[in-house]
Amino acid sequence: MSPLFRCELVPAQHVNLKLGPGLLQVPNSSNIISTRAGALHHSANRSKWWIEGNARRYVPAAQESVVGVVIARSGDGYRVNIGAAHMANLDGLAFEGATKRNKPNLKVGALVYARVSLAHKDMEPELECFDAQTHKSAGFGELKEGFMVRCSLKMCRLLHDPSHFLLPLLGSEFLMEVAVGMNGKVWVYAKELRQIICMSRCIEAVDPDGDGLDELGVKSLLKTLDY
Amino acid sequence: MRPPSPSIPEREFLFTSLKQSLRLDGRQLLEMRRPTITFGTELGWVECSLGKTRVMAAVDAKMVKPPPERPYEGLITIHSEVSPMASPEYEPGRTSDEEVAITRMLDKILRRSDAVDKESLCILAGQRVWHLRLTIHCLADSGNMLDCACLAGIVALKHFRRPEVEVVGNEVTVHPPTERAPLPLSLHHTPLCLTFAFFPESSSRAATSTSSTKTTTVLDPSLLESTLSLGFLHVALNAQRELCVVQKAGGVPLTEDEILPLIKEVAVAKVRELDAFVESRLKEDWEGRKMFVEVR
């Protein structure tokens, strides 16, 4: 409970209480405060609680997938800009099948799809491009060609939602590939340039930070686009 | 920290799509984003936006003693600020190159092109003149902030009204707006700025050195386009086809027959359109205001 604002107290009691993003337990007390603005959500059995808001600046969290730009090589690894306050480190060996002898060679400026493996507030975030258990790529790695669309963090979450209408709708129109990062960056790929432009414009149109179109709005927008 | 440069896929995509005359936001190559102008409750407070680029401008006036070398002229100062609010690429406390460029161009377009009649700002020669202060805040940078800032600045000057003053002998009386309707500034013309960005026809950056490459020209570049372009041409002119400022600071070399058609055909037409839009928006705003204040 913040001392400045008197807000409504929400009772959240559960044997197995889990706090998601935006919530913090005050040290040495049982009180929980919110650390960001947004709507409070909880799971059906009230065991998981989190705050959902919209922001443009990404704060890394472990296990989230992100799209980043390689800024520099440093030693064995790469420095990657993921749009957070600090650069992230990507180890050169954190790829599928990478060995000391055989490492992928990323150029400065390359796009990578990676998972945040370490996100600590006092340390630079670290990325990896494979699944640590299976050592398979699991879809991560360098993203070639295509285009990177920037959107708000809320939009990324919407795109991750399998029940959201946009990606199935676009997928029914043409073949495409998408890599959605949780950091407000979405890589899109299709055969034709016009299709990529169409995807980029649709994502921008649906973004709640922009026009915030619904399904019908996007359908009528698609009619005006030539792809 | 240098602003991060765009990734290779973004660069390749932009160059190949420009080669096919396609732009990411669905515009034609020589098409502007639709500007919007929002007026505040106060006179002289304007917010302009071009796509997602947003700039706020406000004018206020106070009376000062003129400098002795120009006793008959009022003063105009322009304060422009690009804060980290506009984009995380700008750092607080350090002026970026863009900020310097914007400040200098605004000074040239709004102040040195003599848009405002400075002598009409004189109240009592050598004793009292109006000092106009134009404050420009860049709220969001999505490319081409200069054009947006210039539009906001000139609209703010057109929208502003100064209180009426009466001079009897050496006695200056200021009439508050409740007593007498405030007066508009006397403006000689309305300079508007347009920005063209140039791209080489071949996608490699090495093309800068060879002078004879053909270029693709884009009006009102977006953020990605402006970071990847190989040079800008800023043109400020008014609806009467009078050229006020042409600035081309480095970048690709251009020939006369590349620049002249841009100015003579494209820029003139666009500025006319923009000028008509500004006038219609100002008129709409007055219609809404007449109910509350008498405005001259």
Short mmCIF file of C-alpha atoms in Angstrom, two decimals:
data_model
loop_
_atom_site.label_atom_id
_atom_site.label_comp_id
_atom_site.label_asym_id
_atom_site.label_seq_id
_atom_site.Cartn_x
_atom_site.Cartn_y
_atom_site.Cartn_z
CA MET A 1 0.00 0.00 0.00
CA SER A 2 1.59 3.21 -1.10
CA PRO A 3 1.65 5.91 1.56
CA LEU A 4 0.76 8.60 -0.99
CA PHE A 5 -2.40 7.17 -2.47
CA ARG A 6 -5.07 5.41 -0.55
CA CYS A 7 -6.19 2.68 -2.86
CA GLU A 8 -8.50 -0.19 -2.58
CA LEU A 9 -7.02 -3.17 -0.80
CA VAL A 10 -7.49 -6.40 -2.65
CA PRO A 11 -7.37 -9.56 -0.56
CA ALA A 12 -5.20 -12.14 -2.28
CA GLN A 13 -4.90 -15.23 -0.18
CA HIS A 14 -3.96 -18.62 -1.46
CA VAL A 15 -1.80 -21.47 -0.23
CA ASN A 16 0.25 -21.29 -3.37
CA LEU A 17 0.20 -17.59 -4.15
CA LYS A 18 2.20 -16.56 -7.18
CA LEU A 19 2.96 -12.96 -8.07
CA GLY A 20 3.37 -12.02 -11.69
CA PRO A 21 4.77 -8.91 -13.34
CA GLY A 22 4.02 -5.58 -11.68
CA LEU A 23 3.53 -6.96 -8.18
CA LEU A 24 6.08 -6.97 -5.40
CA GLN A 25 6.02 -8.25 -1.89
CA VAL A 26 7.31 -5.64 0.54
CA PRO A 27 10.38 -7.11 2.24
CA ASN A 28 9.77 -8.39 5.78
CA SER A 29 6.02 -8.00 5.54
CA SER A 30 3.09 -9.75 3.98
CA ASN A 31 1.91 -6.69 2.07
CA ILE A 32 2.00 -6.70 -1.69
CA ILE A 33 2.32 -3.52 -3.69
CA SER A 34 2.01 -2.85 -7.36
CA THR A 35 5.06 -1.51 -9.13
CA ARG A 36 3.45 -0.43 -12.37
CA ALA A 37 0.25 1.07 -13.63
CA GLY A 38 -2.36 -1.17 -15.16
CA ALA A 39 -5.28 -3.44 -14.46
CA LEU A 40 -4.99 -6.15 -11.82
CA HIS A 41 -5.72 -9.63 -13.14
CA HIS A 42 -5.88 -13.00 -11.45
CA SER A 43 -6.25 -16.60 -12.49
CA ALA A 44 -9.53 -18.48 -12.04
CA ASN A 45 -8.59 -19.95 -8.67
CA ARG A 46 -7.10 -16.65 -7.46
CA SER A 47 -3.63 -18.16 -7.02
CA LYS A 48 -1.80 -16.13 -9.68
CA TRP A 49 -1.95 -12.38 -9.75
CA TRP A 50 -0.42 -9.94 -12.16
CA ILE A 51 -0.77 -6.43 -13.52
CA GLU A 52 -1.49 -5.81 -17.15
CA GLY A 53 -0.87 -2.38 -18.53
CA ASN A 54 0.59 -0.84 -21.60
CA ALA A 55 4.10 0.50 -21.94
CA ARG A 56 6.63 1.11 -24.65
CA ARG A 57 9.82 0.53 -22.69
CA TYR A 58 10.73 -3.11 -22.19
CA VAL A 59 11.93 -4.42 -18.85
CA PRO A 60 13.54 -7.82 -19.36
CA ALA A 61 12.11 -10.80 -17.52
CA ALA A 62 13.54 -14.30 -17.56
CA GLN A 63 12.08 -16.82 -20.03
CA GLU A 64 10.52 -14.19 -22.28
CA SER A 65 11.28 -14.36 -25.97
CA VAL A 66 12.62 -11.17 -27.53
CA VAL A 67 13.73 -9.85 -30.89
CA GLY A 68 17.02 -7.98 -30.74
CA VAL A 69 19.57 -6.31 -32.97
CA VAL A 70 23.24 -7.31 -32.73
CA ILE A 71 25.13 -4.12 -31.91
CA ALA A 72 28.66 -5.41 -31.44
CA ARG A 73 30.74 -8.51 -30.98
CA SER A 74 32.48 -8.85 -27.68
CA GLY A 75 34.86 -11.71 -27.10
CA ASP A 76 32.97 -14.94 -27.69
CA GLY A 77 29.56 -13.37 -27.62
CA TYR A 78 27.44 -10.54 -28.93
CA ARG A 79 25.95 -7.39 -27.51
CA VAL A 80 22.30 -7.23 -28.44
CA ASN A 81 19.95 -4.28 -28.27
CA ILE A 82 16.59 -5.53 -27.08
CA GLY A 83 15.12 -2.10 -26.43
CA ALA A 84 15.69 -2.33 -22.69
CA ALA A 85 17.66 0.14 -20.61
CA HIS A 86 20.79 -2.00 -21.00
CA MET A 87 22.31 -4.04 -23.75
CA ALA A 88 21.86 -7.79 -23.43
CA ASN A 89 24.65 -10.34 -23.77
CA LEU A 90 24.26 -13.29 -26.08
CA ASP A 91 26.89 -15.96 -25.69
CA GLY A 92 28.32 -17.32 -28.93
CA LEU A 93 27.82 -20.84 -27.65
CA ALA A 94 24.17 -20.37 -26.77
CA PHE A 95 22.98 -21.68 -30.12
CA GLU A 96 21.80 -25.08 -31.23
CA GLY A 97 24.76 -27.31 -32.00
CA ALA A 98 27.34 -24.62 -31.29
CA THR A 99 30.74 -25.79 -30.20
CA LYS A 100 34.02 -23.99 -29.58
CA ARG A 101 35.00 -24.75 -33.17
CA ASN A 102 31.67 -24.31 -34.85
CA LYS A 103 29.85 -21.18 -33.83
CA PRO A 104 27.30 -19.20 -35.78
CA ASN A 105 28.69 -16.01 -37.18
CA LEU A 106 26.32 -13.09 -36.73
CA LYS A 107 27.03 -9.78 -38.37
CA VAL A 108 26.62 -6.47 -36.61
CA GLY A 109 23.09 -5.39 -37.45
CA ALA A 110 21.67 -8.90 -37.65
CA LEU A 111 18.31 -9.62 -36.05
CA VAL A 112 18.06 -12.44 -33.55
CA TYR A 113 15.12 -14.14 -31.90
CA ALA A 114 16.21 -15.22 -28.47
CA ARG A 115 15.02 -16.00 -24.99
CA VAL A 116 16.02 -14.02 -21.94
CA SER A 117 17.88 -16.50 -19.78
CA LEU A 118 18.90 -14.13 -17.04
CA ALA A 119 17.21 -10.95 -15.97
CA HIS A 120 18.46 -9.53 -12.72
CA LYS A 121 18.05 -5.92 -11.78
CA ASP A 122 21.71 -5.48 -10.94
CA MET A 123 23.10 -7.32 -13.94
CA GLU A 124 22.92 -7.00 -17.69
CA PRO A 125 20.35 -9.34 -19.16
CA GLU A 126 21.54 -12.48 -20.89
CA LEU A 127 20.03 -14.19 -23.90
CA GLU A 128 20.17 -17.67 -25.34
CA CYS A 129 19.09 -19.03 -28.69
CA PHE A 130 18.27 -22.62 -27.70
CA ASP A 131 16.25 -24.56 -25.22
CA ALA A 132 18.55 -25.21 -22.26
CA GLN A 133 17.05 -28.65 -21.61
CA THR A 134 16.98 -30.13 -25.07
CA HIS A 135 19.73 -28.01 -26.67
CA LYS A 136 17.49 -27.64 -29.71
CA SER A 137 16.92 -24.28 -31.32
CA ALA A 138 13.18 -24.26 -30.50
CA GLY A 139 12.61 -21.65 -33.15
CA PHE A 140 15.23 -19.22 -31.89
CA GLY A 141 18.15 -17.97 -33.91
CA GLU A 142 19.01 -15.40 -36.51
CA LEU A 143 16.14 -13.82 -38.43
CA LYS A 144 17.03 -13.27 -42.05
CA GLU A 145 15.27 -10.91 -44.47
CA GLY A 146 11.77 -9.80 -43.56
CA PHE A 147 11.18 -6.68 -41.53
CA MET A 148 11.01 -5.64 -37.91
CA VAL A 149 7.88 -3.84 -36.76
CA ARG A 150 7.91 -1.89 -33.52
CA CYS A 151 4.77 -1.86 -31.44
CA SER A 152 3.68 -1.32 -27.86
CA LEU A 153 4.24 -4.02 -25.26
CA LYS A 154 0.51 -4.61 -24.97
CA MET A 155 0.34 -5.34 -28.69
CA CYS A 156 3.06 -7.99 -28.30
CA ARG A 157 1.07 -9.68 -25.61
CA LEU A 158 -2.02 -9.61 -27.79
CA LEU A 159 -0.08 -11.20 -30.66
CA HIS A 160 1.13 -13.94 -28.33
CA ASP A 161 -2.46 -14.74 -27.43
CA PRO A 162 -3.53 -17.65 -29.67
CA SER A 163 -7.15 -16.52 -29.57
CA HIS A 164 -6.34 -13.05 -30.92
CA PHE A 165 -7.83 -12.51 -34.36
CA LEU A 166 -5.02 -10.69 -36.19
CA LEU A 167 -2.46 -13.37 -37.04
CA PRO A 168 -5.03 -16.04 -38.08
CA LEU A 169 -6.74 -13.41 -40.21
CA LEU A 170 -3.53 -12.40 -41.96
CA GLY A 171 -2.48 -16.04 -42.24
CA SER A 172 -5.67 -16.87 -44.10
CA GLU A 173 -4.79 -14.21 -46.68
CA PHE A 174 -1.20 -15.18 -47.50
CA LEU A 175 1.70 -17.29 -46.28
CA MET A 176 3.73 -15.57 -43.62
CA GLU A 177 6.18 -16.01 -40.79
CA VAL A 178 6.14 -14.04 -37.58
CA ALA A 179 8.43 -13.92 -34.56
CA VAL A 180 6.84 -11.95 -31.76
CA GLY A 181 9.21 -10.60 -29.15
CA MET A 182 7.87 -9.49 -25.81
CA ASN A 183 10.01 -6.36 -26.10
CA GLY A 184 7.81 -4.49 -28.56
CA LYS A 185 9.55 -5.82 -31.63
CA VAL A 186 7.92 -8.16 -34.08
CA TRP A 187 9.72 -9.71 -37.00
CA VAL A 188 7.50 -10.39 -40.00
CA TYR A 189 8.22 -12.20 -43.20
CA ALA A 190 6.23 -12.93 -46.33
CA LYS A 191 7.13 -13.58 -49.93
CA GLU A 192 6.03 -10.26 -51.33
CA LEU A 193 7.12 -6.85 -50.13
CA ARG A 194 3.53 -5.65 -50.29
CA GLN A 195 2.48 -8.43 -47.96
CA ILE A 196 5.12 -7.44 -45.43
CA ILE A 197 3.98 -3.84 -45.65
CA CYS A 198 0.40 -5.02 -45.20
CA MET A 199 1.35 -7.00 -42.07
CA SER A 200 3.27 -4.09 -40.64
CA ARG A 201 0.38 -1.71 -41.23
CA CYS A 202 -2.15 -4.10 -39.73
CA ILE A 203 -0.06 -4.56 -36.60
CA GLU A 204 0.26 -0.80 -36.26
CA ALA A 205 -3.47 -0.34 -36.82
CA VAL A 206 -4.44 -2.89 -34.19
CA ASP A 207 -1.92 -1.60 -31.64
CA PRO A 208 -3.92 -0.21 -28.67
CA ASP A 209 -1.29 2.54 -28.52
CA GLY A 210 -2.23 3.62 -32.04
CA ASP A 211 -5.57 3.25 -33.75
CA GLY A 212 -6.67 0.17 -31.83
CA LEU A 213 -8.80 -1.29 -34.62
CA ASP A 214 -10.96 -4.35 -34.00
CA GLU A 215 -11.48 -7.31 -36.31
CA LEU A 216 -14.02 -5.57 -38.53
CA GLY A 217 -11.79 -2.51 -38.79
CA VAL A 218 -8.83 -4.61 -39.88
CA LYS A 219 -10.96 -6.43 -42.44
CA SER A 220 -12.01 -3.18 -44.02
CA LEU A 221 -8.40 -1.92 -43.85
CA LEU A 222 -7.26 -5.09 -45.62
CA LYS A 223 -9.72 -4.36 -48.41
CA THR A 224 -8.05 -1.01 -49.05
CA LEU A 225 -4.56 -2.53 -49.12
CA ASP A 226 -3.15 -4.04 -52.23
CA TYR A 227 -1.04 -7.11 -51.52
CA MET B 1 25.61 6.44 -26.44
CA ARG B 2 25.03 6.59 -30.15
CA PRO B 3 21.49 5.80 -31.21
CA PRO B 4 21.35 2.19 -32.35
CA SER B 5 21.42 1.90 -36.11
CA PRO B 6 18.66 -0.08 -37.82
CA SER B 7 19.22 -3.76 -38.39
CA ILE B 8 20.28 -5.28 -41.70
CA PRO B 9 16.82 -6.73 -42.54
CA GLU B 10 15.19 -3.35 -41.91
CA ARG B 11 17.71 -1.61 -44.13
CA GLU B 12 17.45 -4.12 -46.94
CA PHE B 13 13.68 -4.08 -46.77
CA LEU B 14 13.46 -0.30 -46.88
CA PHE B 15 15.82 0.00 -49.84
CA THR B 16 14.15 -2.74 -51.87
CA SER B 17 10.67 -1.40 -51.20
CA LEU B 18 11.71 2.14 -52.10
CA LYS B 19 13.10 0.79 -55.34
CA GLN B 20 9.59 -0.43 -56.11
CA SER B 21 8.18 2.94 -55.00
CA LEU B 22 6.55 1.42 -51.94
CA ARG B 23 6.59 2.99 -48.51
CA LEU B 24 5.97 1.28 -45.23
CA ASP B 25 3.00 3.41 -44.28
CA GLY B 26 1.37 3.03 -47.67
CA ARG B 27 2.18 6.52 -48.86
CA GLN B 28 3.38 7.58 -52.29
CA LEU B 29 7.01 8.67 -52.47
CA LEU B 30 6.13 12.34 -52.60
CA GLU B 31 3.19 12.27 -50.23
CA MET B 32 3.08 13.80 -46.78
CA ARG B 33 1.50 12.28 -43.74
CA ARG B 34 -1.74 14.08 -42.94
CA PRO B 35 -1.01 16.81 -40.43
CA THR B 36 -3.37 17.47 -37.56
CA ILE B 37 -3.55 20.70 -35.60
CA THR B 38 -5.08 20.92 -32.14
CA PHE B 39 -5.59 24.22 -30.39
CA GLY B 40 -5.55 24.66 -26.65
CA THR B 41 -7.85 26.87 -24.63
CA GLU B 42 -5.22 29.59 -24.52
CA LEU B 43 -4.48 31.66 -27.59
CA GLY B 44 -1.13 30.73 -29.04
CA TRP B 45 -1.06 27.18 -27.76
CA VAL B 46 -0.94 24.60 -30.54
CA GLU B 47 -0.15 20.95 -30.87
CA CYS B 48 0.70 19.61 -34.30
CA SER B 49 1.22 16.06 -35.38
CA LEU B 50 2.44 14.36 -38.51
CA GLY B 51 1.65 10.71 -38.12
CA LYS B 52 3.08 9.80 -34.74
CA THR B 53 5.42 12.78 -34.60
CA ARG B 54 3.99 15.33 -32.19
CA VAL B 55 5.18 18.83 -31.41
CA MET B 56 3.71 21.42 -29.10
CA ALA B 57 4.23 25.15 -29.51
CA ALA B 58 3.21 28.03 -27.29
CA VAL B 59 3.64 31.78 -27.65
CA ASP B 60 3.66 34.31 -24.88
CA ALA B 61 4.45 37.98 -24.92
CA LYS B 62 5.81 40.35 -22.34
CA MET B 63 6.99 43.93 -22.41
CA VAL B 64 10.68 44.69 -22.28
CA LYS B 65 13.05 47.56 -22.94
CA PRO B 66 14.49 47.18 -26.45
CA PRO B 67 18.23 46.94 -27.02
CA PRO B 68 19.66 50.38 -27.82
CA GLU B 69 20.81 49.41 -31.33
CA ARG B 70 17.25 48.53 -32.42
CA PRO B 71 14.91 50.81 -30.52
CA TYR B 72 11.96 50.38 -32.92
CA GLU B 73 11.86 46.61 -33.12
CA GLY B 74 10.28 44.00 -30.94
CA LEU B 75 12.10 40.84 -29.95
CA ILE B 76 11.38 37.26 -30.83
CA THR B 77 13.09 34.35 -29.19
CA ILE B 78 12.55 30.72 -30.04
CA HIS B 79 13.16 28.08 -27.43
CA SER B 80 13.11 24.59 -28.78
CA GLU B 81 13.67 21.53 -26.78
CA VAL B 82 14.03 17.90 -27.76
CA SER B 83 13.69 15.97 -24.56
CA PRO B 84 14.12 12.24 -23.99
CA MET B 85 10.33 12.15 -23.93
CA ALA B 86 10.39 12.34 -27.74
CA SER B 87 12.49 9.23 -28.14
CA PRO B 88 14.90 7.35 -25.88
CA GLU B 89 17.64 8.25 -28.35
CA TYR B 90 17.81 11.75 -26.95
CA GLU B 91 19.64 12.18 -23.70
CA PRO B 92 18.77 14.74 -21.08
CA GLY B 93 21.18 17.60 -20.71
CA ARG B 94 23.05 16.97 -23.93
CA THR B 95 22.03 18.65 -27.14
CA SER B 96 21.96 16.18 -29.97
CA ASP B 97 22.86 17.06 -33.54
CA GLU B 98 19.19 16.87 -34.50
CA GLU B 99 18.31 19.36 -31.82
CA VAL B 100 20.93 21.82 -33.03
CA ALA B 101 19.73 21.40 -36.61
CA ILE B 102 16.09 21.90 -35.63
CA THR B 103 16.86 24.97 -33.53
CA ARG B 104 18.88 26.60 -36.29
CA MET B 105 16.33 25.86 -38.97
CA LEU B 106 13.46 27.16 -36.83
CA ASP B 107 15.42 30.34 -36.27
CA LYS B 108 15.95 30.75 -39.99
CA ILE B 109 12.39 29.92 -40.99
CA LEU B 110 10.39 31.66 -38.30
CA ARG B 111 12.57 34.55 -37.21
CA ARG B 112 15.00 35.46 -39.92
CA SER B 113 12.55 35.06 -42.78
CA ASP B 114 10.79 38.09 -41.27
CA ALA B 115 7.49 36.32 -40.87
CA VAL B 116 6.56 38.56 -37.96
CA ASP B 117 6.60 42.31 -38.49
CA LYS B 118 8.97 43.30 -35.73
CA GLU B 119 8.28 46.99 -35.98
CA SER B 120 4.63 46.43 -35.20
CA LEU B 121 5.76 45.01 -31.87
CA CYS B 122 7.09 48.39 -30.83
CA ILE B 123 5.02 50.14 -28.21
CA LEU B 124 7.10 53.16 -27.24
CA ALA B 125 10.29 53.72 -29.23
CA GLY B 126 13.37 52.93 -27.20
CA GLN B 127 11.30 52.38 -24.08
CA ARG B 128 8.87 49.53 -24.47
CA VAL B 129 8.53 46.72 -27.04
CA TRP B 130 6.87 43.33 -27.05
CA HIS B 131 9.09 40.35 -26.50
CA LEU B 132 7.57 37.25 -28.09
CA ARG B 133 8.67 33.94 -26.74
CA LEU B 134 7.95 30.89 -28.82
CA THR B 135 8.47 27.65 -26.95
CA ILE B 136 8.56 24.44 -28.92
CA HIS B 137 8.48 21.05 -27.27
CA CYS B 138 8.99 17.89 -29.25
CA LEU B 139 6.70 15.33 -27.66
CA ALA B 140 7.19 12.31 -29.89
CA ASP B 141 9.68 11.67 -32.64
CA SER B 142 8.53 9.50 -35.49
CA GLY B 143 10.57 11.21 -38.16
CA ASN B 144 10.58 14.68 -39.69
CA MET B 145 10.32 16.62 -36.48
CA LEU B 146 11.53 19.79 -38.17
CA ASP B 147 8.53 20.16 -40.48
CA CYS B 148 6.19 19.45 -37.62
CA ALA B 149 7.95 21.92 -35.32
CA CYS B 150 7.93 24.57 -38.01
CA LEU B 151 4.24 24.04 -38.68
CA ALA B 152 3.46 24.20 -34.97
CA GLY B 153 5.56 27.35 -34.57
CA ILE B 154 3.98 29.29 -37.41
CA VAL B 155 0.46 28.20 -36.48
CA ALA B 156 1.09 29.26 -32.88
CA LEU B 157 2.20 32.69 -34.10
CA LYS B 158 -0.90 32.99 -36.27
CA HIS B 159 -3.13 31.86 -33.45
CA PHE B 160 -1.64 34.12 -30.83
CA ARG B 161 -3.27 37.40 -29.82
CA ARG B 162 -1.51 40.08 -27.83
CA PRO B 163 -3.32 42.41 -25.45
CA GLU B 164 -4.14 45.82 -26.84
CA VAL B 165 -2.04 48.70 -25.55
CA GLU B 166 -2.78 52.38 -25.59
CA VAL B 167 -0.05 55.00 -25.50
CA VAL B 168 -0.81 58.49 -24.34
CA GLY B 169 2.35 60.56 -24.20
CA ASN B 170 4.73 58.40 -22.22
CA GLU B 171 1.96 56.55 -20.45
CA VAL B 172 1.35 52.94 -21.53
CA THR B 173 -1.97 51.32 -20.66
CA VAL B 174 -2.48 47.60 -21.26
CA HIS B 175 -6.08 46.60 -21.78
CA PRO B 176 -6.88 43.14 -20.48
CA PRO B 177 -8.68 40.81 -22.92
CA THR B 178 -11.90 41.23 -20.96
CA GLU B 179 -11.91 44.95 -21.74
CA ARG B 180 -10.73 45.13 -25.31
CA ALA B 181 -10.30 42.34 -27.81
CA PRO B 182 -6.66 41.27 -28.11
CA LEU B 183 -4.91 41.88 -31.41
CA PRO B 184 -3.34 39.36 -33.77
CA LEU B 185 0.33 39.70 -34.64
CA SER B 186 0.99 41.25 -37.99
CA LEU B 187 2.55 38.53 -40.09
CA HIS B 188 4.08 39.20 -43.47
CA HIS B 189 3.77 35.66 -44.75
CA THR B 190 3.48 32.03 -43.66
CA PRO B 191 6.67 30.10 -44.34
CA LEU B 192 6.21 26.35 -44.18
CA CYS B 193 8.97 23.79 -44.20
CA LEU B 194 9.16 20.60 -46.23
CA THR B 195 11.80 17.92 -45.95
CA PHE B 196 12.94 15.64 -48.73
CA ALA B 197 15.11 12.62 -48.03
CA PHE B 198 17.29 11.00 -50.65
CA PHE B 199 18.19 7.37 -51.12
CA PRO B 200 20.65 5.89 -53.57
CA GLU B 201 19.19 3.64 -56.21
CA SER B 202 21.67 0.89 -55.32
CA SER B 203 21.27 -0.33 -51.79
CA SER B 204 24.91 -0.15 -50.74
CA ARG B 205 26.02 2.75 -48.63
CA ALA B 206 29.22 3.05 -50.64
CA ALA B 207 27.21 4.77 -53.34
CA THR B 208 27.81 8.07 -51.56
CA SER B 209 31.22 8.45 -53.09
CA THR B 210 30.16 7.99 -56.69
CA SER B 211 28.48 11.15 -57.76
CA SER B 212 26.46 9.94 -60.74
CA THR B 213 24.12 7.47 -58.99
CA LYS B 214 20.45 8.10 -59.42
CA THR B 215 18.56 8.83 -56.25
CA THR B 216 15.08 8.10 -54.99
CA THR B 217 13.40 11.06 -53.32
CA VAL B 218 10.95 10.81 -50.49
CA LEU B 219 8.89 13.60 -48.95
CA ASP B 220 8.27 13.76 -45.20
CA PRO B 221 10.54 10.85 -44.17
CA SER B 222 9.50 8.59 -41.34
CA LEU B 223 11.90 7.77 -38.52
CA LEU B 224 13.39 4.73 -40.22
CA GLU B 225 13.63 6.55 -43.52
CA SER B 226 15.40 9.50 -41.97
CA THR B 227 17.97 7.35 -40.17
CA LEU B 228 18.77 5.46 -43.36
CA SER B 229 18.66 8.32 -45.84
CA LEU B 230 21.76 9.72 -47.47
CA GLY B 231 20.89 13.37 -47.09
CA PHE B 232 18.05 15.78 -46.62
CA LEU B 233 16.86 18.82 -48.47
CA HIS B 234 14.91 21.22 -46.29
CA VAL B 235 12.87 23.76 -48.20
CA ALA B 236 10.87 26.53 -46.58
CA LEU B 237 8.53 28.55 -48.72
CA ASN B 238 5.17 30.24 -48.54
CA ALA B 239 1.98 29.89 -50.51
CA GLN B 240 2.99 32.88 -52.65
CA ARG B 241 5.81 30.79 -54.14
CA GLU B 242 8.45 32.78 -52.30
CA LEU B 243 11.40 30.65 -51.31
CA CYS B 244 12.61 31.44 -47.77
CA VAL B 245 15.18 28.81 -46.85
CA VAL B 246 16.88 26.02 -48.72
CA GLN B 247 19.18 23.86 -46.70
CA LYS B 248 21.15 20.90 -47.85
CA ALA B 249 23.76 19.97 -45.30
CA GLY B 250 25.98 17.31 -46.81
CA GLY B 251 24.80 13.94 -48.06
CA VAL B 252 24.40 12.83 -51.66
CA PRO B 253 25.37 15.35 -54.30
CA LEU B 254 22.38 16.47 -56.32
CA THR B 255 22.18 18.13 -59.67
CA GLU B 256 20.22 21.24 -60.51
CA ASP B 257 17.63 19.30 -62.51
CA GLU B 258 16.98 17.09 -59.52
CA ILE B 259 16.39 19.90 -57.05
CA LEU B 260 14.52 22.41 -59.20
CA PRO B 261 11.52 20.21 -60.14
CA LEU B 262 11.18 19.19 -56.50
CA ILE B 263 10.85 22.79 -55.45
CA LYS B 264 8.96 24.13 -58.43
CA GLU B 265 6.41 21.39 -58.75
CA VAL B 266 6.20 19.35 -55.56
CA ALA B 267 7.04 21.80 -52.81
CA VAL B 268 4.95 24.67 -54.17
CA ALA B 269 1.86 22.50 -54.51
CA LYS B 270 2.30 20.87 -51.10
CA VAL B 271 2.83 24.17 -49.35
CA ARG B 272 -0.32 25.61 -50.96
CA GLU B 273 -2.25 22.60 -49.72
CA LEU B 274 -0.75 22.89 -46.27
CA ASP B 275 -1.38 26.62 -46.12
CA ALA B 276 -5.04 26.13 -47.05
CA PHE B 277 -5.31 23.48 -44.35
CA VAL B 278 -3.77 25.77 -41.73
CA GLU B 279 -6.12 28.60 -42.67
CA SER B 280 -9.17 26.37 -42.54
CA ARG B 281 -8.20 24.98 -39.15
CA LEU B 282 -7.60 28.46 -37.76
CA LYS B 283 -10.97 29.57 -39.10
CA GLU B 284 -12.72 26.59 -37.55
CA ASP B 285 -11.09 27.39 -34.25
CA TRP B 286 -12.30 31.01 -34.34
CA GLU B 287 -15.83 29.88 -35.06
CA GLY B 288 -15.72 27.82 -31.91
CA ARG B 289 -14.24 30.64 -29.89
CA LYS B 290 -16.55 33.47 -30.89
CA MET B 291 -19.11 32.26 -28.41
CA PHE B 292 -16.80 33.02 -25.53
CA VAL B 293 -14.53 35.89 -26.52
CA GLU B 294 -14.72 38.60 -29.03
CA VAL B 295 -11.76 38.07 -31.33
CA ARG B 296 -10.52 40.47 -33.90
#
